PDB file of C-alpha atoms in Angstrom:
ATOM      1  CA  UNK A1494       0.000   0.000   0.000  1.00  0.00           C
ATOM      2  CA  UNK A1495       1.740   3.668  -0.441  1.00  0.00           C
ATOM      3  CA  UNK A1496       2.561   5.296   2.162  1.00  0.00           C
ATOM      4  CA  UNK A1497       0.399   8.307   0.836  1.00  0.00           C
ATOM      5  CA  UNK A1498      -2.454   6.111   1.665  1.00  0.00           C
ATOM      6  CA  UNK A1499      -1.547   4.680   4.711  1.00  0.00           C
ATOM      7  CA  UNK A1500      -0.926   8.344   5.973  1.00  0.00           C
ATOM      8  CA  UNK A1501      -4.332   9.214   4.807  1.00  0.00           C
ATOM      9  CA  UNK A1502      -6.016   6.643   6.784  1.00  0.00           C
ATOM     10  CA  UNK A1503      -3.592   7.329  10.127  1.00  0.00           C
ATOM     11  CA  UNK A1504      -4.576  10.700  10.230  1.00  0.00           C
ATOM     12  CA  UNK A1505      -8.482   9.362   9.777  1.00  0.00           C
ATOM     13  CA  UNK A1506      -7.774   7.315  12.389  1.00  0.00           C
ATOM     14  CA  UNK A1507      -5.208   9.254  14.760  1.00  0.00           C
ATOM     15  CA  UNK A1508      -7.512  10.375  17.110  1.00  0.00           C
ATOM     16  CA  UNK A1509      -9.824   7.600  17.206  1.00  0.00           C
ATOM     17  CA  UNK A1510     -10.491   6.451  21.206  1.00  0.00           C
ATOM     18  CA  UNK A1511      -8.302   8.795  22.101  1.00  0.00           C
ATOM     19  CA  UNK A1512     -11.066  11.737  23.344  1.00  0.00           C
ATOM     20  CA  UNK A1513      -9.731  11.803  27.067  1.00  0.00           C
ATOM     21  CA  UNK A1514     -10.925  13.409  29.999  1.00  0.00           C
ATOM     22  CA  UNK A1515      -7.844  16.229  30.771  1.00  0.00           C
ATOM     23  CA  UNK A1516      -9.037  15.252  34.846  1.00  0.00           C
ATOM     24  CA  UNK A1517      -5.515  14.582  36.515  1.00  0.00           C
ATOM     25  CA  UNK A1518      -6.233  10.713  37.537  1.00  0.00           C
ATOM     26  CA  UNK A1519      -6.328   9.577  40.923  1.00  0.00           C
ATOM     27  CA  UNK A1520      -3.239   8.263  42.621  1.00  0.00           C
ATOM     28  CA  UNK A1521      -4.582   5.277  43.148  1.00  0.00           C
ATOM     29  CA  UNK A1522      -5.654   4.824  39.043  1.00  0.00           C
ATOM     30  CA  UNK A1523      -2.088   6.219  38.299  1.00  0.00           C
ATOM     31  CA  UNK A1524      -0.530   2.912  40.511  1.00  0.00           C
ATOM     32  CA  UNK A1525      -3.022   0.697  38.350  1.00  0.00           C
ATOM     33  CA  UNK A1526      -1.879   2.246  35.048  1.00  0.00           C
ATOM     34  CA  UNK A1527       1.804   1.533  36.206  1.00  0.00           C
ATOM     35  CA  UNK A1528       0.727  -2.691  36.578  1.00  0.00           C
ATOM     36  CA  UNK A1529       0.440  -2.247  32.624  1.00  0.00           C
ATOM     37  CA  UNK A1530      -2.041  -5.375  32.808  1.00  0.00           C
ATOM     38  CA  UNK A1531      -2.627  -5.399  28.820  1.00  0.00           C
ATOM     39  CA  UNK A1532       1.018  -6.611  28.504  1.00  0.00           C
ATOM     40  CA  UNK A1533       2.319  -7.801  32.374  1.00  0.00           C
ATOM     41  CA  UNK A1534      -0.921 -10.354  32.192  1.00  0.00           C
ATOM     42  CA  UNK A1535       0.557 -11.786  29.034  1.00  0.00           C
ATOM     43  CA  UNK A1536       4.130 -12.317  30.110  1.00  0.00           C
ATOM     44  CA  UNK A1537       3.142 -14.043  33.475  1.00  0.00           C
ATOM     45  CA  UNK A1538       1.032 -16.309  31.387  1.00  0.00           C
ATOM     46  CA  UNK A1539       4.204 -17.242  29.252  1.00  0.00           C
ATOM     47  CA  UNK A1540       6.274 -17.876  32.671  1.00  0.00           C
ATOM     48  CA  UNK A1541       3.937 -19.806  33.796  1.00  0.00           C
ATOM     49  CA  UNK A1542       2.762 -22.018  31.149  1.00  0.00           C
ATOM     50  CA  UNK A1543       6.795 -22.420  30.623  1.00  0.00           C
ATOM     51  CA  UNK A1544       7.295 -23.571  34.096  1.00  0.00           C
ATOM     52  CA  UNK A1545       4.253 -25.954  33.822  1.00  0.00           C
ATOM     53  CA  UNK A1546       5.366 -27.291  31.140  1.00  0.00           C
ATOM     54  CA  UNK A1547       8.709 -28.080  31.983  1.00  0.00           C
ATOM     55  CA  UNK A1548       7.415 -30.306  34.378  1.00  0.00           C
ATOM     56  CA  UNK A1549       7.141 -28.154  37.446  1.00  0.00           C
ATOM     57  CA  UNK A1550       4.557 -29.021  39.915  1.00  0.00           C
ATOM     58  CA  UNK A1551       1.442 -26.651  40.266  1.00  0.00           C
ATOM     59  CA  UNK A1552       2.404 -24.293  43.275  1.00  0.00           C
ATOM     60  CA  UNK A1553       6.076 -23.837  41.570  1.00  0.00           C
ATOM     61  CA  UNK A1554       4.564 -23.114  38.233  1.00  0.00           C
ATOM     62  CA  UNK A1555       2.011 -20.372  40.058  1.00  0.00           C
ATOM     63  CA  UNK A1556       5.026 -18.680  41.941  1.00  0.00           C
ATOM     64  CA  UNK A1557       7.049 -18.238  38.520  1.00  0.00           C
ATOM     65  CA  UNK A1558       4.194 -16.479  37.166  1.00  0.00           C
ATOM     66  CA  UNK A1559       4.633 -13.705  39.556  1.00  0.00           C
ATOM     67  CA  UNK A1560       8.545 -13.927  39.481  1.00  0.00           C
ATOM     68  CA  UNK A1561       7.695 -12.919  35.747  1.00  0.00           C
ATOM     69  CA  UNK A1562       4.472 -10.869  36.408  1.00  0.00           C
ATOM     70  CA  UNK A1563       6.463  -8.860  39.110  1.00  0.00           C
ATOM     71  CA  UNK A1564      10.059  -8.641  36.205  1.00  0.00           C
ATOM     72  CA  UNK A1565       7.210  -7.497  33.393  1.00  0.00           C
ATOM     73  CA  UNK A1566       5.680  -4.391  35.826  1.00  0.00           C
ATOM     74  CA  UNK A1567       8.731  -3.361  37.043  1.00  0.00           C
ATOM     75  CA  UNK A1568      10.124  -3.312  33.475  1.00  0.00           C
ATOM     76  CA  UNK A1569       7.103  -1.189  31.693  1.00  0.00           C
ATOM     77  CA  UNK A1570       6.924   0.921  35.190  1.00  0.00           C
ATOM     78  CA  UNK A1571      10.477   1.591  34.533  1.00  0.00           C
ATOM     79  CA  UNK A1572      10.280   2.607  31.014  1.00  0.00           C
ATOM     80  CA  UNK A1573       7.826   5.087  32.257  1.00  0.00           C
ATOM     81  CA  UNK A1574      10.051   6.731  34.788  1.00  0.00           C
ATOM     82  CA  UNK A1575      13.002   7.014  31.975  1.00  0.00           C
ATOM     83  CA  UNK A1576      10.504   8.480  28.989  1.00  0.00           C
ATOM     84  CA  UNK A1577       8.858  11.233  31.581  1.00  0.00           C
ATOM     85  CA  UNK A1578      10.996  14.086  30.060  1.00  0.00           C
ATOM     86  CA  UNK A1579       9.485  13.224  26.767  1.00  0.00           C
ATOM     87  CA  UNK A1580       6.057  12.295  27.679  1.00  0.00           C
ATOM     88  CA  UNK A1581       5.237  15.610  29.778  1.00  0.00           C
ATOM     89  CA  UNK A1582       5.174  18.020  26.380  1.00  0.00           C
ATOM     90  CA  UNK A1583       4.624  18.277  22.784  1.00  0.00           C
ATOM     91  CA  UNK A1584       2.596  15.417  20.369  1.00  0.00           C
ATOM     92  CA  UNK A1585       3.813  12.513  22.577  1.00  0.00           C
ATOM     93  CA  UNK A1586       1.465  14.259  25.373  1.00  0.00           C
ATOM     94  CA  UNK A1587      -1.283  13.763  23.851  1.00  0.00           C
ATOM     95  CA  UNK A1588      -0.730   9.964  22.438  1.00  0.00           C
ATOM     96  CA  UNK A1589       1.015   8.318  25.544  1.00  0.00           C
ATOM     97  CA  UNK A1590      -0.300   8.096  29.002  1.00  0.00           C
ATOM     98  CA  UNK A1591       2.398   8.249  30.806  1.00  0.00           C
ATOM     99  CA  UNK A1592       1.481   9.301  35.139  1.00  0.00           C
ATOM    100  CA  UNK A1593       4.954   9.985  36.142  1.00  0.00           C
ATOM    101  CA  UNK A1594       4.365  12.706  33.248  1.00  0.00           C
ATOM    102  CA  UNK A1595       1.523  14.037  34.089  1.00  0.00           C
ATOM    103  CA  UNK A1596       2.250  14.666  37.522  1.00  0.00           C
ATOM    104  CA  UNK A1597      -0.486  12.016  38.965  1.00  0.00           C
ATOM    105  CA  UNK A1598       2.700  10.511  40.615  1.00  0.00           C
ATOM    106  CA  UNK A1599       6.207  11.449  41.270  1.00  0.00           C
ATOM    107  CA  UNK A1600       8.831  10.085  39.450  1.00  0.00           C
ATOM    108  CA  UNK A1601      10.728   9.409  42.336  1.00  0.00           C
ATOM    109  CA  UNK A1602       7.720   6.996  43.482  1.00  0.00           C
ATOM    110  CA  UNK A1603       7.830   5.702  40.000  1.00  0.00           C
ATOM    111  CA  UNK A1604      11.390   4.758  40.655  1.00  0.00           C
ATOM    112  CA  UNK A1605      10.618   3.115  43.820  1.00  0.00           C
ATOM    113  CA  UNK A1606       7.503   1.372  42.496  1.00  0.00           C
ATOM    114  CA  UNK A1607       9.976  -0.303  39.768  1.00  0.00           C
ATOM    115  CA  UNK A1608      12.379  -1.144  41.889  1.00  0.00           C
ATOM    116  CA  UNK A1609      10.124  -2.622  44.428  1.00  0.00           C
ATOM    117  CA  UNK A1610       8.698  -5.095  41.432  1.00  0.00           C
ATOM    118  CA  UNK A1611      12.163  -5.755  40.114  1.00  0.00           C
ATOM    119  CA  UNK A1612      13.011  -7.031  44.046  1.00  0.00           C
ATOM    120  CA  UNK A1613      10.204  -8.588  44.873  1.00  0.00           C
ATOM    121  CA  UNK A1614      10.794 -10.385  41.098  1.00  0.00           C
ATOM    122  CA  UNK A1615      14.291 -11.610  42.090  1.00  0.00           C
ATOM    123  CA  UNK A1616      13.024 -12.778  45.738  1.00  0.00           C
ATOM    124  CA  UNK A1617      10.679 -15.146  44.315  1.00  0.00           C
ATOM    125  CA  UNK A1618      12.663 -16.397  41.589  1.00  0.00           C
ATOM    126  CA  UNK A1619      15.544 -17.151  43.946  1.00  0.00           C
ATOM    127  CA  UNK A1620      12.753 -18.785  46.656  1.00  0.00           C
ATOM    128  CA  UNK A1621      11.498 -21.143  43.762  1.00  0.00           C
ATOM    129  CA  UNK A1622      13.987 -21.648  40.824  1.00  0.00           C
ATOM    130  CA  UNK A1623      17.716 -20.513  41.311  1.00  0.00           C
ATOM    131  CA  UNK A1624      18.104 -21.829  37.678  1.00  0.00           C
ATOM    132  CA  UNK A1625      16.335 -19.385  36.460  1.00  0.00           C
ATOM    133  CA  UNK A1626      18.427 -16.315  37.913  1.00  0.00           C
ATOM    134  CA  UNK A1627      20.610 -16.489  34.750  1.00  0.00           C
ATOM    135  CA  UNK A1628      17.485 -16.039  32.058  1.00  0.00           C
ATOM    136  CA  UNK A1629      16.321 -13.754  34.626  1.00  0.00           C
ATOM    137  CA  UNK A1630      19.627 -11.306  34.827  1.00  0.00           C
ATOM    138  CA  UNK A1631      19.494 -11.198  31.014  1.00  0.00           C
ATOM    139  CA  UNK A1632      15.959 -10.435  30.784  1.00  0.00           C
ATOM    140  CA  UNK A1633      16.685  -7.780  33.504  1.00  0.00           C
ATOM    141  CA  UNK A1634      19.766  -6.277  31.070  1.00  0.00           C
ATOM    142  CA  UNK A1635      17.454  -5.768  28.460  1.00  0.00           C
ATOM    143  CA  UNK A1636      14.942  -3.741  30.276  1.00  0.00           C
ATOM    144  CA  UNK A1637      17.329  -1.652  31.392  1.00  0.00           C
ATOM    145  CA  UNK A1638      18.961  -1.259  28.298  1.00  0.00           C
ATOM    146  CA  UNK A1639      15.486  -0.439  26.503  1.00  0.00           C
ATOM    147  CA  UNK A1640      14.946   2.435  29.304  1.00  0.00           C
ATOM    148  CA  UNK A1641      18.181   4.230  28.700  1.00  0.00           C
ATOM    149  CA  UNK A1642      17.742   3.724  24.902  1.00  0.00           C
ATOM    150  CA  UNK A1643      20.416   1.605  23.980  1.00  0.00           C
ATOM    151  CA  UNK A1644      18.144  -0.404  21.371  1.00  0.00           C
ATOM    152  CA  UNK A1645      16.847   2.725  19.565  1.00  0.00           C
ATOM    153  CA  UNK A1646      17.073   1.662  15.792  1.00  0.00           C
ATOM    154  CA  UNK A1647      13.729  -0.318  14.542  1.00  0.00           C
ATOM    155  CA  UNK A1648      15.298  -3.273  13.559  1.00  0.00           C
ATOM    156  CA  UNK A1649      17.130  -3.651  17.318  1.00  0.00           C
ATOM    157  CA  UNK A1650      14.032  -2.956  19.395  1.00  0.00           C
ATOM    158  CA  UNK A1651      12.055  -5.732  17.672  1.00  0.00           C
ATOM    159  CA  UNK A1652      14.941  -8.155  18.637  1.00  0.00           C
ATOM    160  CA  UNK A1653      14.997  -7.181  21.635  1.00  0.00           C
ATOM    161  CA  UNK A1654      11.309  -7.320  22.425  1.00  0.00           C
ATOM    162  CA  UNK A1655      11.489 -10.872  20.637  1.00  0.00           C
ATOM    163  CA  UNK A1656      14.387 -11.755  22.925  1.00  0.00           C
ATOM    164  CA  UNK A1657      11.967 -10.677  26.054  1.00  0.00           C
ATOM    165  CA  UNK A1658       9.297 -13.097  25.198  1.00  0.00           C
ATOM    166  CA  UNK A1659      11.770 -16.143  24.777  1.00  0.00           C
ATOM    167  CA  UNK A1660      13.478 -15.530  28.282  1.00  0.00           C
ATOM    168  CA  UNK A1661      10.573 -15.384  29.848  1.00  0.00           C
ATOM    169  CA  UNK A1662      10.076 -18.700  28.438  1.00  0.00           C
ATOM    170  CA  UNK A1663      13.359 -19.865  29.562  1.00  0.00           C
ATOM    171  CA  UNK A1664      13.291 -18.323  33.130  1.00  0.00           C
ATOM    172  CA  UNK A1665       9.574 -19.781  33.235  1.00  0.00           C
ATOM    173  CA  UNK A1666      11.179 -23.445  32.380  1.00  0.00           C
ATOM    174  CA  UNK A1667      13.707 -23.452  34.941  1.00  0.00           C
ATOM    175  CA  UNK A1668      11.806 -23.909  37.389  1.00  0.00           C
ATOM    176  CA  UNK A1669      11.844 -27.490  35.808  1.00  0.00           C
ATOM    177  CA  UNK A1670      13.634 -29.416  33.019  1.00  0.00           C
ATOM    178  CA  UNK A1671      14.310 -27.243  29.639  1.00  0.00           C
ATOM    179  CA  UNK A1672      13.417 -29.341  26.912  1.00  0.00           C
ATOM    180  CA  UNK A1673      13.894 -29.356  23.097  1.00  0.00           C
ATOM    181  CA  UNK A1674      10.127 -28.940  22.382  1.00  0.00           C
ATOM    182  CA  UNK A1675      10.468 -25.597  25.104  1.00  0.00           C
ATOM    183  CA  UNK A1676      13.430 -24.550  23.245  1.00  0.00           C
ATOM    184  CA  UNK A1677      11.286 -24.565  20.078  1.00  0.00           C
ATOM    185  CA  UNK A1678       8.228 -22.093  21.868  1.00  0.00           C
ATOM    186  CA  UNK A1679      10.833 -20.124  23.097  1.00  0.00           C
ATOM    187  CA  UNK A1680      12.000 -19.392  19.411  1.00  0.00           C
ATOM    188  CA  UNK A1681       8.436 -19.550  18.526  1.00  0.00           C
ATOM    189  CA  UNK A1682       7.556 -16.473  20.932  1.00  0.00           C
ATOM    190  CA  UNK A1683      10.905 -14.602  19.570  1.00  0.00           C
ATOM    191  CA  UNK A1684       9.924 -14.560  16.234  1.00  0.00           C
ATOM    192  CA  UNK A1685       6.060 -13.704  17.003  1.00  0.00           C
ATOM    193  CA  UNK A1686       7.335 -10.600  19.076  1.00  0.00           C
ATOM    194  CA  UNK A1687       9.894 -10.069  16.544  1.00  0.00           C
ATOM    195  CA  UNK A1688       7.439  -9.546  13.516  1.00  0.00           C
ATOM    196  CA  UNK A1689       4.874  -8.948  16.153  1.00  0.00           C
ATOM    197  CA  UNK A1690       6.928  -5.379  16.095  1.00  0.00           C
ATOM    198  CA  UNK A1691       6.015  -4.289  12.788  1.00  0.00           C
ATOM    199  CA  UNK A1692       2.211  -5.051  13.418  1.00  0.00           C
ATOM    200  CA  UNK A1693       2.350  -2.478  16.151  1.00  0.00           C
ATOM    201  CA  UNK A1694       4.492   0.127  14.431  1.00  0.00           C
ATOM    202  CA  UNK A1695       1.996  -0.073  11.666  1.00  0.00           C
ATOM    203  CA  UNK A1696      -1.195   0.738  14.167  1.00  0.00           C
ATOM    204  CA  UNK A1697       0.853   3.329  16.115  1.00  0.00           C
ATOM    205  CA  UNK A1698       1.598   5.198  12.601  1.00  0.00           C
ATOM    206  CA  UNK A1699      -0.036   8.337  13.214  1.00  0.00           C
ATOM    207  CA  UNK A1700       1.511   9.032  17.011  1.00  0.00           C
ATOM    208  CA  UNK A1701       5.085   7.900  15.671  1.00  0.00           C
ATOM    209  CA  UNK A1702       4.713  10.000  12.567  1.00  0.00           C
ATOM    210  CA  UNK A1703       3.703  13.164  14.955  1.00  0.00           C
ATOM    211  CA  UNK A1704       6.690  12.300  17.244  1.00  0.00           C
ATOM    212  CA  UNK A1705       9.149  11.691  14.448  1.00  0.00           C
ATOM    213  CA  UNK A1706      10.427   8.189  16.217  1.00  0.00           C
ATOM    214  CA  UNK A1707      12.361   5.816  13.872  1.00  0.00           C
ATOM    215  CA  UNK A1708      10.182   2.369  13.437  1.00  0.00           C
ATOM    216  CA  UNK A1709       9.977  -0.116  10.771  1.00  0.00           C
ATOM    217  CA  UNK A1710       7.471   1.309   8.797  1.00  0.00           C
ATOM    218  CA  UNK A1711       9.109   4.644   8.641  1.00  0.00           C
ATOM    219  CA  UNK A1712      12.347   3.073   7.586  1.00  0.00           C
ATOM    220  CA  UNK A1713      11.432   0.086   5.247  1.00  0.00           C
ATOM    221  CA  UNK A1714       7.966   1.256   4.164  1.00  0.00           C
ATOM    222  CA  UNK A1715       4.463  -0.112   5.507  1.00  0.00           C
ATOM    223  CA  UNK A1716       4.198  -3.044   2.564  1.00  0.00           C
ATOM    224  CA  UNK A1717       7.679  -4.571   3.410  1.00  0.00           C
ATOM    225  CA  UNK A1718       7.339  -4.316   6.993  1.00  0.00           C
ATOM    226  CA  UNK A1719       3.858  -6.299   6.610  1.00  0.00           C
ATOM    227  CA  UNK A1720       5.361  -9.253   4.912  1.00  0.00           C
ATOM    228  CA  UNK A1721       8.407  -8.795   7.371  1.00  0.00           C
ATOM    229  CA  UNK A1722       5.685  -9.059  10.324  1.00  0.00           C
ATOM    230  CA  UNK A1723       3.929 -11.978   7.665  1.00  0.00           C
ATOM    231  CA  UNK A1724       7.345 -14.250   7.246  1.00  0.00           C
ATOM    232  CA  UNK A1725       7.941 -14.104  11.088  1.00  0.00           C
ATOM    233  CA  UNK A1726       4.428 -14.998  12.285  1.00  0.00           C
ATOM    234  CA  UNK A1727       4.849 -18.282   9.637  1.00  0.00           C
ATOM    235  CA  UNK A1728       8.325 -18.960  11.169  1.00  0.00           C
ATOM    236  CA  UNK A1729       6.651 -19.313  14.493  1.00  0.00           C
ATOM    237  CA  UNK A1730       3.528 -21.162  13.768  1.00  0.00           C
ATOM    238  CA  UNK A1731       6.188 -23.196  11.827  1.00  0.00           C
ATOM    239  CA  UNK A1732       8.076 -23.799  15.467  1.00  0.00           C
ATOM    240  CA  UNK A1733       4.694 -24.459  17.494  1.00  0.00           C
ATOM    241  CA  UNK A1734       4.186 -27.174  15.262  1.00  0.00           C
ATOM    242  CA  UNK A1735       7.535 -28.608  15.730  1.00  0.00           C
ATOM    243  CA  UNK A1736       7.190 -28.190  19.045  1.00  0.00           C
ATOM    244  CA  UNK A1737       4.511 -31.092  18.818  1.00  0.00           C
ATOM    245  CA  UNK A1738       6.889 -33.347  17.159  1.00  0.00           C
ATOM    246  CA  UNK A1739       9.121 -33.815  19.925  1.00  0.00           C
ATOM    247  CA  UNK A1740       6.937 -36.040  21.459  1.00  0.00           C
ATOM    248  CA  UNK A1741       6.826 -34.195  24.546  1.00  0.00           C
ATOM    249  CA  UNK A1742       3.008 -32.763  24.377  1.00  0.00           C
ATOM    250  CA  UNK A1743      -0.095 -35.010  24.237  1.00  0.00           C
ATOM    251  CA  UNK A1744      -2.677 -34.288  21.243  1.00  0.00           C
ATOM    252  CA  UNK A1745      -4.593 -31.665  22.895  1.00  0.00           C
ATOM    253  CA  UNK A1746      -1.763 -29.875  22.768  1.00  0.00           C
ATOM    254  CA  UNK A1747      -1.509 -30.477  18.688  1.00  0.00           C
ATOM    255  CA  UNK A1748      -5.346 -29.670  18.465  1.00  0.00           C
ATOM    256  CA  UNK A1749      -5.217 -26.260  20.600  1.00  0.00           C
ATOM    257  CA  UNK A1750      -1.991 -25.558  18.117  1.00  0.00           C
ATOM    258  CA  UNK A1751      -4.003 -25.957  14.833  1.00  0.00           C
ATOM    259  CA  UNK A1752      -6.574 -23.779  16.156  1.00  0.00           C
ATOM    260  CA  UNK A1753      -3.875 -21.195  16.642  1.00  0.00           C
ATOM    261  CA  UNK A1754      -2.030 -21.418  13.102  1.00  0.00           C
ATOM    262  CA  UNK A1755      -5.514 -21.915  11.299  1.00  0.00           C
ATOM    263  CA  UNK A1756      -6.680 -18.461  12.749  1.00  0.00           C
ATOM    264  CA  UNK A1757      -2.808 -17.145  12.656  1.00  0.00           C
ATOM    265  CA  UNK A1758      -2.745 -17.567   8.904  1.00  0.00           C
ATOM    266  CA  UNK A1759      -5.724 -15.628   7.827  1.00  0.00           C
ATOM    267  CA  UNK A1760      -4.841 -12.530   9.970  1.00  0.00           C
ATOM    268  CA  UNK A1761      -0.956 -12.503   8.368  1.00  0.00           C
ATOM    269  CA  UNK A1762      -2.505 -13.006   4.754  1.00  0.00           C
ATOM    270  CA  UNK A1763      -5.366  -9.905   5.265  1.00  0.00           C
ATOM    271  CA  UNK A1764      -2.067  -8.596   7.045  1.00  0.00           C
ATOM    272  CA  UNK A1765       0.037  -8.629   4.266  1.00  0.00           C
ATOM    273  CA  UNK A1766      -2.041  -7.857   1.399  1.00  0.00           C
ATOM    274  CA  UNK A1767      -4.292  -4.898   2.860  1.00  0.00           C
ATOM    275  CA  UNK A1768      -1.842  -3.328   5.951  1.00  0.00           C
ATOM    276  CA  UNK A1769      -3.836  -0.193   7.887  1.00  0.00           C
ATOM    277  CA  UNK A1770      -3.433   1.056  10.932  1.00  0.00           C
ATOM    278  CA  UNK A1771      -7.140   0.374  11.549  1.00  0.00           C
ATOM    279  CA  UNK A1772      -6.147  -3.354  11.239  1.00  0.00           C
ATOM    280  CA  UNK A1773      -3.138  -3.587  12.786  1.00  0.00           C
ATOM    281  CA  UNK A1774      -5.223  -2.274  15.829  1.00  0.00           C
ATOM    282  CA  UNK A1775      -7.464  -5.260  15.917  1.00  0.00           C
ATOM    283  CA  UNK A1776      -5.046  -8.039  14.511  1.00  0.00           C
ATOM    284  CA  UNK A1777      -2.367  -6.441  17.571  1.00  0.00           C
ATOM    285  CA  UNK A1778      -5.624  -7.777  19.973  1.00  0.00           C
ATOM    286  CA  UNK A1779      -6.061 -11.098  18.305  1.00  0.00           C
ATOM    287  CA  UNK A1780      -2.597 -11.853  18.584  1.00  0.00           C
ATOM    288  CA  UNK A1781      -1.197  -9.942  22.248  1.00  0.00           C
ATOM    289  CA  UNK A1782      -4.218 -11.910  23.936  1.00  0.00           C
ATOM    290  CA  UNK A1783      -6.485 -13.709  21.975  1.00  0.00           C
ATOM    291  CA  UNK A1784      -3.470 -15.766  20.570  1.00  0.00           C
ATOM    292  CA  UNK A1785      -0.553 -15.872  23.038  1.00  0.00           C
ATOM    293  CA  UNK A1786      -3.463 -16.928  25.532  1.00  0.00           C
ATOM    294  CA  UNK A1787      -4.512 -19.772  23.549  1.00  0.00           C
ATOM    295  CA  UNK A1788      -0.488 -20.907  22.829  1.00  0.00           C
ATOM    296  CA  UNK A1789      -0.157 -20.946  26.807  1.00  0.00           C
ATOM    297  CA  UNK A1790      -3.368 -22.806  27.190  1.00  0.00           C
ATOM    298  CA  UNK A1791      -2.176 -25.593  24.885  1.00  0.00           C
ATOM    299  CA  UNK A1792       1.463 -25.415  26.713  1.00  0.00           C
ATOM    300  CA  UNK A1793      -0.747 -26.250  30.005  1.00  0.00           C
ATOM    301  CA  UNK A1794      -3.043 -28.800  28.929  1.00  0.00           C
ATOM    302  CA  UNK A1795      -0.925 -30.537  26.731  1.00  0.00           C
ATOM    303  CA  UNK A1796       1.874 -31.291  29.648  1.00  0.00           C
ATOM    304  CA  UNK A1797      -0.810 -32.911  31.700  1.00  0.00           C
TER     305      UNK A1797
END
């Protein structure tokens, strides 16, 4: 599609949902905002599923799901404390909610609400899985390096958002035995996030075009990022299906899995031939929740 069209329909849709009230929210909606439950929800279910998979018994598996729920809030709660300088003015104002930026709470409580996850994270994880301290300290690098902007260029913050998913897969399978077939989701949740990057760089067009930030659309076009985002999602519903063929996951497993590449395959084909903004913004839905849930569900049932 030309980018003269896909501007046309960013701008149509740009400020679509977006009628706010200007009310300062409540401290205690500000704290709630910080939890980032849209994304923190997913990545505990991808810890846990991992750890329940890799053979960990129930109460084990439940405690690395807040070792990575507790990692995942004090990561996003973090990225708001270092983006508050450019979140309190100008176009990025009026796109992001940021409450360390709009004064709802103090960035020095932002800090401490971070940091308080991040321990809290590392108690647990050392309580129930020392193994997983390693996937863990890594995972923890890579925040940090995202809030000081080390991974700025398009192409480096989808790897590293792909790398994110997998070691929470990893630090979610320590807690029992790491397995080929986990290996193979780990990669599978890599290259979803990985092309899953493009998706959302597409339906955040209009705020990244008013804020001038470098993404993959902006640097490679909107029709070449859309089959970038397209190849990836195959390569991973290529590596959930290999997953099955290490023997290691009973048919339900296989069944939940079909259900997920059958739906996965129409979205990347009305993906890649008709990319908007406007569909990016469901398909990011379908796939963030809708999909990953289903993936972990299978993880789950099919280890029993």
């Amino acid at each position: 599609m030309p980018c003269n069209s896909v501007c046309a329909i960013a701008k149509k849709d740009r400020f679509v949902g977006m009628v706010e009230s200007k009310r300062q929210p409540t401290k205690l909606a500000a704290f709630f905002w910080l939890l980032r439950l849209e994304r923190s929800a997913m990545v505990a279910m991808i810890t846990g599923a991992a750890a329940f998979a890799a053979g960990a018994e129930t109460a084990r598996a439940l405690w690395m799901t807040l070792a990575g729920w507790c990692l995942a809030v004090g990561g996003f709660s973090l990225d708001f404390y270092a983006d508050r300088d450019l979140d309190v003015k100008g176009p990025r104002s009026q796109i992001r909610h940021n409450p360390l930026a709009e004064g709802s709470l103090s960035p020095a409580t932002g800090l401490a609400f971070s940091v308080a996850f991040i321990a809290a994270s590392i108690i647990v994880t050392l309580a129930t899985a020392p193994m997983a301290l390693l996937p863990w300290g890594i995972t923890l690098a890579v925040i940090i390096g995202l809030a000081v902007h080390l991974f700025e260029t398009p192409l480096a913050r989808a790897v590293t958002l792909g790398l994110l998913q997998a070691l929470y897969v990893l630090m979610g399978s320590a807690a029992g035995r790491l397995s080929l077939g986990l290996g193979l989701l780990a990669a599978m949740f890599f290259f979803a996030m990985f092309g899953g990057r493009g998706m959302i760089d597409i339906r955040d067009f209009a705020q990244d075009e008013a804020t001038r930030v470098q993404t993959l659309p902006r640097r490679y076009g909107v029709k070449r990022t859309a089959q970038f985002t397209s190849v990836c999602l195959l390569i991973s519903y290529a590596l959930s299906l290999a997953a099955y063929f290490t023997g290691e996951f009973s048919p339900i497993y296989l069944y939940l899995d079909l259900v997920f590449i059958a739906v996965g395959l129409v979205c990347a084909w009305l993906f890649a031939t008709r990319p908007s903004p406007r569909l990016a913004n469901v398909l990011t839905l379908v796939f963030m929740m809708g999909a990953g849930s289903l993936i972990c569900l299978a993880m789950v049932l099919g280890s029993m």
